[in-house]
GROMACS .gro file of C-alpha atoms in nm:
model
  354
    1MET     CA    1   0.032  -0.002   0.015
    2ASN     CA    2   0.105   0.337  -0.097
    3ILE     CA    3   0.104   0.683   0.029
    4VAL     CA    4  -0.216   0.773  -0.155
    5GLN     CA    5  -0.336   0.452  -0.109
    6ILE     CA    6  -0.371   0.504   0.222
    7SER     CA    7  -0.551   0.878   0.186
    8ASN     CA    8  -0.757   0.709   0.022
    9ASN     CA    9  -0.892   0.411   0.207
   10LEU     CA   10  -0.750   0.550   0.547
   11PRO     CA   11  -0.874   0.880   0.577
   12THR     CA   12  -0.907   0.870   0.960
   13GLU     CA   13  -0.719   0.726   1.253
   14LYS     CA   14  -1.099   0.537   1.322
   15GLU     CA   15  -1.077   0.327   0.958
   16VAL     CA   16  -0.702   0.289   1.050
   17THR     CA   17  -0.746   0.122   1.430
   18ASP     CA   18  -1.045  -0.079   1.214
   19TYR     CA   19  -0.709  -0.179   0.946
   20PHE     CA   20  -0.466  -0.262   1.274
   21GLU     CA   21  -0.742  -0.402   1.450
   22PHE     CA   22  -0.803  -0.694   1.236
   23VAL     CA   23  -0.436  -0.788   1.120
   24ARG     CA   24  -0.387  -0.870   1.486
   25TRP     CA   25  -0.752  -1.010   1.605
   26GLY     CA   26  -0.919  -1.041   1.262
   27THR     CA   27  -1.281  -1.055   1.332
   28LYS     CA   28  -1.326  -1.163   1.706
   29LYS     CA   29  -1.102  -0.969   1.946
   30ASN     CA   30  -0.996  -1.071   2.238
   31CYS     CA   31  -0.862  -0.926   2.575
   32CYS     CA   32  -0.480  -0.838   2.565
   33HIS     CA   33  -0.377  -0.952   2.906
   34CYS     CA   34  -0.653  -1.233   3.013
   35GLY     CA   35  -0.734  -1.326   2.691
   36GLY     CA   36  -1.103  -1.325   2.755
   37GLU     CA   37  -1.328  -1.207   2.470
   38HIS     CA   38  -1.606  -1.038   2.731
   39ILE     CA   39  -1.498  -0.681   2.670
   40THR     CA   40  -1.716  -0.395   2.598
   41LYS     CA   41  -1.696  -0.158   2.256
   42ARG     CA   42  -1.436   0.091   2.188
   43TYR     CA   43  -1.408   0.350   2.338
   44GLU     CA   44  -1.363   0.715   2.189
   45ASP     CA   45  -1.014   0.698   2.284
   46TYR     CA   46  -0.941   0.374   2.047
   47ARG     CA   47  -0.929   0.118   2.368
   48TYR     CA   48  -1.115  -0.165   2.558
   49HIS     CA   49  -1.244  -0.259   2.906
   50CYS     CA   50  -1.269  -0.641   2.936
   51TYR     CA   51  -1.501  -0.780   3.220
   52GLU     CA   52  -1.349  -1.024   3.278
   53CYS     CA   53  -0.948  -0.896   3.404
   54GLY     CA   54  -1.118  -0.521   3.416
   55ARG     CA   55  -0.802  -0.401   3.287
   56LYS     CA   56  -0.803  -0.166   2.965
   57PHE     CA   57  -0.589  -0.237   2.617
   58SER     CA   58  -0.611  -0.095   2.300
   59VAL     CA   59  -0.494  -0.274   1.917
   60THR     CA   60  -0.083  -0.169   2.052
   61THR     CA   61  -0.077  -0.270   2.347
   62ASN     CA   62   0.165  -0.605   2.407
   63THR     CA   63   0.272  -0.529   2.019
   64GLN     CA   64   0.556  -0.366   1.879
   65LEU     CA   65   0.409  -0.059   1.917
   66HIS     CA   66   0.355  -0.079   2.303
   67SER     CA   67   0.317   0.260   2.462
   68THR     CA   68   0.335   0.472   2.090
   69ASN     CA   69   0.246   0.839   2.134
   70LEU     CA   70   0.220   0.863   1.724
   71SER     CA   71  -0.078   0.794   1.517
   72LEU     CA   72  -0.105   0.488   1.416
   73LYS     CA   73  -0.150   0.659   1.096
   74THR     CA   74   0.202   0.826   1.131
   75TRP     CA   75   0.286   0.457   1.156
   76LEU     CA   76   0.171   0.360   0.871
   77PHE     CA   77   0.296   0.616   0.639
   78SER     CA   78   0.610   0.528   0.778
   79PHE     CA   79   0.571   0.191   0.683
   80ALA     CA   80   0.499   0.311   0.344
   81LEU     CA   81   0.762   0.538   0.236
   82ILE     CA   82   0.978   0.337   0.441
   83SER     CA   83   0.918   0.048   0.273
   84ASP     CA   84   0.894   0.226  -0.058
   85ALA     CA   85   1.258   0.323  -0.083
   86LYS     CA   86   1.518   0.070  -0.222
   87LYS     CA   87   1.837   0.209  -0.077
   88GLY     CA   88   1.666   0.377   0.240
   89LEU     CA   89   1.547   0.686   0.384
   90SER     CA   90   1.726   0.943   0.620
   91ALA     CA   91   1.606   1.029   0.944
   92LEU     CA   92   1.606   1.379   0.817
   93GLN     CA   93   1.361   1.302   0.545
   94LEU     CA   94   1.153   1.136   0.720
   95GLN     CA   95   1.122   1.422   0.961
   96ARG     CA   96   0.993   1.637   0.667
   97ASN     CA   97   0.777   1.376   0.513
   98LEU     CA   98   0.592   1.325   0.880
   99GLY     CA   99   0.645   1.636   1.071
  100ILE     CA  100   0.809   1.462   1.335
  101SER     CA  101   1.069   1.554   1.474
  102TYR     CA  102   1.466   1.479   1.431
  103VAL     CA  103   1.481   1.205   1.737
  104THR     CA  104   1.091   1.047   1.677
  105ALA     CA  105   1.216   1.007   1.300
  106PHE     CA  106   1.556   0.857   1.446
  107ARG     CA  107   1.415   0.623   1.708
  108MET     CA  108   1.095   0.477   1.485
  109TYR     CA  109   1.311   0.439   1.194
  110HIS     CA  110   1.512   0.183   1.449
  111LYS     CA  111   1.214   0.015   1.556
  112ILE     CA  112   1.120   0.014   1.195
  113ARG     CA  113   1.408  -0.165   1.083
  114GLN     CA  114   1.363  -0.390   1.464
  115ILE     CA  115   1.093  -0.569   1.285
  116MET     CA  116   1.239  -0.588   0.906
  117SER     CA  117   1.240  -0.945   0.880
  118ASP     CA  118   1.033  -1.229   0.672
  119GLY     CA  119   1.200  -1.455   0.994
  120ASN     CA  120   1.495  -1.685   1.006
  121GLU     CA  121   1.686  -1.804   0.646
  122HIS     CA  122   1.753  -2.067   0.576
  123LEU     CA  123   1.989  -2.118   0.240
  124GLU     CA  124   2.077  -2.409  -0.045
  125GLY     CA  125   2.151  -2.425  -0.392
  126ILE     CA  126   2.392  -2.204  -0.587
  127LEU     CA  127   2.555  -1.960  -0.278
  128GLU     CA  128   2.766  -1.708  -0.281
  129MET     CA  129   3.018  -1.536   0.016
  130ASP     CA  130   3.205  -1.248   0.081
  131GLU     CA  131   3.278  -1.018   0.324
  132THR     CA  132   3.304  -0.606   0.212
  133TYR     CA  133   3.449  -0.357   0.524
  134ILE     CA  134   3.194  -0.037   0.641
  135GLY     CA  135   3.355   0.317   0.684
  136GLY     CA  136   3.459   0.650   0.570
  137LYS     CA  137   3.722   0.623   0.246
  138PRO     CA  138   4.103   0.781   0.365
  139ARG     CA  139   4.145   1.129   0.262
  140LYS     CA  140   4.371   1.249   0.057
  141TYR     CA  141   4.514   1.524   0.142
  142GLN     CA  142   4.852   1.388   0.220
  143SER     CA  143   4.913   1.201  -0.117
  144ALA     CA  144   5.176   1.253  -0.319
  145LYS     CA  145   4.976   1.511  -0.478
  146PHE     CA  146   4.920   1.761  -0.220
  147GLY     CA  147   5.166   1.607   0.062
  148LYS     CA  148   5.465   1.892  -0.045
  149LYS     CA  149   5.449   2.190   0.112
  150TYR     CA  150   5.409   2.468  -0.186
  151ARG     CA  151   5.371   2.898  -0.220
  152ASN     CA  152   5.091   3.039  -0.405
  153ALA     CA  153   5.181   3.436  -0.414
  154GLU     CA  154   4.849   3.447  -0.587
  155LEU     CA  155   4.705   3.307  -0.287
  156ASP     CA  156   4.869   3.436  -0.013
  157ASP     CA  157   4.827   3.847  -0.164
  158ARG     CA  158   4.446   3.736  -0.123
  159ILE     CA  159   4.423   3.609   0.216
  160GLU     CA  160   4.642   3.889   0.321
  161GLU     CA  161   4.350   4.138   0.164
  162LEU     CA  162   4.090   3.964   0.304
  163GLU     CA  163   4.283   3.839   0.688
  164SER     CA  164   4.127   4.158   0.831
  165ARG     CA  165   3.752   4.091   0.744
  166PHE     CA  166   3.814   3.686   0.787
  167VAL     CA  167   4.012   3.408   1.001
  168PHE     CA  168   4.115   3.144   0.768
  169GLU     CA  169   4.248   2.816   0.979
  170ASN     CA  170   4.512   2.754   0.911
  171GLU     CA  171   4.575   2.354   0.870
  172ALA     CA  172   4.228   2.342   1.037
  173TYR     CA  173   4.130   2.087   0.732
  174LYS     CA  174   4.400   1.823   0.789
  175LYS     CA  175   4.287   1.695   1.105
  176ASN     CA  176   4.227   1.374   1.141
  177ALA     CA  177   4.372   1.288   0.773
  178ASN     CA  178   4.505   0.956   0.690
  179SER     CA  179   4.816   0.897   0.480
  180GLU     CA  180   4.831   0.808   0.113
  181ASN     CA  181   4.899   0.416   0.268
  182ALA     CA  182   4.599   0.390   0.479
  183LYS     CA  183   4.420   0.012   0.400
  184ARG     CA  184   4.098  -0.008   0.253
  185GLY     CA  185   3.917  -0.340   0.251
  186ARG     CA  186   4.128  -0.628   0.429
  187GLY     CA  187   4.344  -0.524   0.720
  188THR     CA  188   4.205  -0.174   0.743
  189LEU     CA  189   4.027  -0.051   1.113
  190LYS     CA  190   3.691  -0.013   0.927
  191THR     CA  191   3.341  -0.271   1.032
  192PRO     CA  192   3.391  -0.600   0.889
  193VAL     CA  193   3.036  -0.720   0.726
  194ALA     CA  194   3.018  -1.101   0.593
  195GLY     CA  195   2.757  -1.222   0.431
  196ILE     CA  196   2.591  -1.513   0.187
  197VAL     CA  197   2.355  -1.483  -0.106
  198GLN     CA  198   2.146  -1.761  -0.319
  199ARG     CA  199   2.139  -1.739  -0.657
  200ASN     CA  200   1.828  -1.597  -0.730
  201GLY     CA  201   1.719  -1.621  -0.417
  202ASN     CA  202   1.782  -1.451  -0.088
  203VAL     CA  203   2.034  -1.311   0.156
  204VAL     CA  204   2.236  -1.293   0.509
  205ALA     CA  205   2.435  -1.089   0.623
  206GLU     CA  206   2.570  -1.024   0.977
  207VAL     CA  207   2.795  -0.763   1.116
  208MET     CA  208   3.141  -0.912   1.235
  209ASN     CA  209   3.400  -0.878   1.523
  210LEU     CA  210   3.650  -1.081   1.335
  211THR     CA  211   3.656  -1.263   0.945
  212ASP     CA  212   3.884  -1.557   1.079
  213SER     CA  213   3.747  -1.907   0.950
  214ALA     CA  214   3.566  -2.015   1.305
  215SER     CA  215   3.347  -1.698   1.258
  216LEU     CA  216   3.274  -1.736   0.857
  217LYS     CA  217   3.229  -2.100   0.967
  218ARG     CA  218   2.950  -2.023   1.226
  219LEU     CA  219   2.787  -1.784   0.957
  220VAL     CA  220   2.778  -2.055   0.694
  221ARG     CA  221   2.639  -2.365   0.967
  222LYS     CA  222   2.384  -2.082   1.105
  223TYR     CA  223   2.188  -2.029   0.776
  224VAL     CA  224   2.252  -2.304   0.489
  225SER     CA  225   2.173  -2.598   0.444
  226LEU     CA  226   2.473  -2.791   0.407
  227PRO     CA  227   2.437  -3.105   0.194
  228ASP     CA  228   2.235  -2.963  -0.057
  229SER     CA  229   2.472  -2.625  -0.136
  230VAL     CA  230   2.807  -2.558  -0.324
  231LEU     CA  231   2.923  -2.226  -0.187
  232LEU     CA  232   3.118  -2.003  -0.421
  233THR     CA  233   3.437  -1.772  -0.289
  234ASP     CA  234   3.727  -1.565  -0.326
  235GLU     CA  235   4.051  -1.724  -0.201
  236TYR     CA  236   4.086  -1.518   0.107
  237LYS     CA  237   4.239  -1.739   0.326
  238SER     CA  238   3.989  -1.803   0.563
  239TYR     CA  239   3.795  -1.998   0.306
  240SER     CA  240   4.073  -2.192   0.291
  241ARG     CA  241   3.926  -2.541   0.469
  242PHE     CA  242   3.570  -2.471   0.444
  243ASN     CA  243   3.560  -2.797   0.173
  244ALA     CA  244   3.540  -2.943   0.521
  245VAL     CA  245   3.219  -2.818   0.585
  246ILE     CA  246   3.087  -2.783   0.287
  247GLU     CA  247   3.115  -2.831  -0.158
  248HIS     CA  248   3.338  -2.530  -0.202
  249ILE     CA  249   3.500  -2.421  -0.502
  250LYS     CA  250   3.706  -2.061  -0.509
  251ILE     CA  251   3.764  -1.796  -0.743
  252ASP     CA  252   4.133  -1.644  -0.748
  253HIS     CA  253   4.036  -1.319  -0.840
  254GLN     CA  254   4.383  -1.196  -0.991
  255LYS     CA  255   4.332  -1.461  -1.238
  256MET     CA  256   3.981  -1.384  -1.332
  257TYR     CA  257   3.639  -1.279  -1.191
  258SER     CA  258   3.351  -1.538  -1.407
  259TYR     CA  259   3.446  -1.876  -1.492
  260ARG     CA  260   3.179  -2.055  -1.663
  261GLY     CA  261   2.939  -1.900  -1.413
  262LEU     CA  262   3.157  -1.947  -1.142
  263ASN     CA  263   3.189  -1.608  -1.013
  264THR     CA  264   3.085  -1.425  -0.694
  265ASN     CA  265   2.900  -1.162  -0.890
  266THR     CA  266   2.561  -1.119  -0.692
  267ILE     CA  267   2.727  -1.089  -0.351
  268GLU     CA  268   2.934  -0.791  -0.462
  269GLY     CA  269   2.654  -0.647  -0.626
  270PHE     CA  270   2.432  -0.678  -0.303
  271TRP     CA  271   2.716  -0.487  -0.108
  272ALA     CA  272   2.668  -0.206  -0.346
  273ILE     CA  273   2.297  -0.144  -0.320
  274VAL     CA  274   2.460  -0.139   0.076
  275LYS     CA  275   2.729   0.123   0.001
  276ARG     CA  276   2.531   0.351  -0.193
  277GLY     CA  277   2.274   0.358   0.051
  278ILE     CA  278   2.496   0.432   0.318
  279ILE     CA  279   2.704   0.700   0.160
  280GLY     CA  280   2.439   0.815  -0.069
  281GLN     CA  281   2.173   0.873   0.256
  282TYR     CA  282   2.325   0.781   0.551
  283HIS     CA  283   2.645   0.876   0.481
  284ASN     CA  284   2.746   0.793   0.893
  285VAL     CA  285   2.633   0.498   1.045
  286SER     CA  286   2.822   0.379   1.378
  287ASP     CA  287   2.900   0.037   1.452
  288GLU     CA  288   2.587   0.059   1.756
  289TYR     CA  289   2.331   0.054   1.482
  290LEU     CA  290   2.518  -0.073   1.215
  291GLN     CA  291   2.359  -0.418   1.222
  292ASN     CA  292   2.013  -0.261   1.185
  293TYR     CA  293   2.125  -0.107   0.917
  294ILE     CA  294   2.199  -0.436   0.743
  295ASP     CA  295   1.920  -0.591   0.861
  296GLU     CA  296   1.749  -0.354   0.674
  297PHE     CA  297   1.878  -0.393   0.380
  298CYS     CA  298   1.870  -0.755   0.382
  299PHE     CA  299   1.469  -0.720   0.381
  300LYS     CA  300   1.444  -0.500   0.102
  301TYR     CA  301   1.651  -0.727  -0.108
  302ASN     CA  302   1.474  -1.012   0.019
  303ASN     CA  303   1.121  -0.889  -0.077
  304ARG     CA  304   1.233  -0.725  -0.440
  305LYS     CA  305   1.038  -0.936  -0.622
  306TYR     CA  306   0.765  -0.939  -0.451
  307ASP     CA  307   0.523  -0.676  -0.310
  308ASP     CA  308   0.435  -0.723   0.048
  309MET     CA  309   0.721  -0.532   0.194
  310PHE     CA  310   0.392  -0.322   0.356
  311GLU     CA  311   0.202  -0.604   0.491
  312THR     CA  312   0.505  -0.763   0.620
  313LEU     CA  313   0.543  -0.410   0.846
  314VAL     CA  314   0.237  -0.400   0.909
  315PHE     CA  315   0.190  -0.795   1.063
  316ASN     CA  316   0.508  -0.740   1.241
  317ALA     CA  317   0.407  -0.452   1.432
  318MET     CA  318   0.080  -0.667   1.589
  319LEU     CA  319   0.321  -0.948   1.700
  320PRO     CA  320   0.431  -0.939   2.124
  321PRO     CA  321   0.721  -0.726   2.228
  322GLU     CA  322   0.962  -0.968   2.298
  323THR     CA  323   0.969  -1.183   1.972
  324ASP     CA  324   1.265  -1.245   1.808
  325PHE     CA  325   1.176  -1.231   1.424
  326LYS     CA  326   1.520  -1.369   1.277
  327ASP     CA  327   1.370  -1.754   1.500
  328LEU     CA  328   1.049  -1.689   1.273
  329ASN     CA  329   0.957  -2.029   1.073
  330PRO     CA  330   0.859  -1.774   0.726
  331GLN     CA  331   0.659  -2.069   0.607
  332PHE     CA  332   0.462  -2.089   0.924
  333VAL     CA  333   0.422  -1.664   0.965
  334LYS     CA  334   0.279  -1.694   0.574
  335SER     CA  335   0.042  -1.983   0.572
  336ASN     CA  336  -0.085  -1.806   0.938
  337GLN     CA  337  -0.146  -1.459   0.783
  338GLY     CA  338  -0.208  -1.577   0.419
  339LYS     CA  339  -0.641  -1.573   0.456
  340ARG     CA  340  -0.595  -1.194   0.701
  341ARG     CA  341  -0.390  -1.069   0.410
  342ALA     CA  342  -0.604  -1.164   0.110
  343LYS     CA  343  -0.860  -1.049   0.297
  344LEU     CA  344  -0.694  -0.680   0.348
  345ALA     CA  345  -0.599  -0.720  -0.032
  346GLU     CA  346  -0.913  -0.726  -0.166
  347LYS     CA  347  -1.022  -0.492   0.093
  348TYR     CA  348  -0.828  -0.214   0.029
  349ALA     CA  349  -0.671  -0.302  -0.288
  350MET     CA  350  -0.343  -0.386  -0.152
  351SER     CA  351  -0.117  -0.676  -0.355
  352ASN     CA  352  -0.139  -1.024  -0.280
  353SER     CA  353   0.222  -1.141  -0.316
  354ILE     CA  354   0.185  -1.454  -0.127
   0.00000   0.00000   0.00000
């Protein structure tokens, strides 16, 4: 559902609340505290009263949106805007689009990233594995081109002419500058991220403390169906003993990048999307939140052939707050939500992609 459909089909908070209630309960509502079905009609503040336990509740009680102070319509608009942005959306742009504060937009976006999941991924078939490194590029000031000091008489005269009115902070731009030999990629101080992608399928990626053989094997065992898969990697030494775990083929990038369909182009294409999103939209990502950003890119990549990202976010938002989304079985989730999603698609002109 896009923002035009939300405006047309769900113009008021009442319709939006009806929509969320159907997503959570279907046609039969029950108490969020005791599970009782003997409840009042909905009050003007969108809450119910349970006759069995005597407590009040609303559609967001004990969900991912528990205690939210934002309207549900604002959440729906945010789901639509974020799911439609392939390479992400900055918190500042979300702030402008929704008319909320930056802090609220920032926290809202990270909450949405936390619920961006279709469940635990299991990969099989032809797989590609690679790592990338997230961080700023080296500064070029101390390179061979600019490393030697030189004098420019014309600029010196111009500075002397203007220095009575302006203060030019000499060499301030050199702070934190790296040398021209600053390492990029492996061996750098940037944060490593390892990923596995299935040809014509889904991708998984995790922020890593180390990219040693044991850490990378743990990632393979966690997500890959080992007997039914073959893994393609480059010649990085941490992959040298992967044959003991899985069928493994190494591509020597010093000699070739592809040979008769053996390559790692798919995972490198995914890294390109991640880098363009971080550099072009977010500009700077802290290590504390980096996994959240990686989860967002994985979620959007895995749903690239479908139009159900918006619906998935709505359904995930109605799950209990303690839900571990990466442990959900995707087939179980889809089958249990299928009929309800189909009904929503028919009623609200949403895409039924189950």
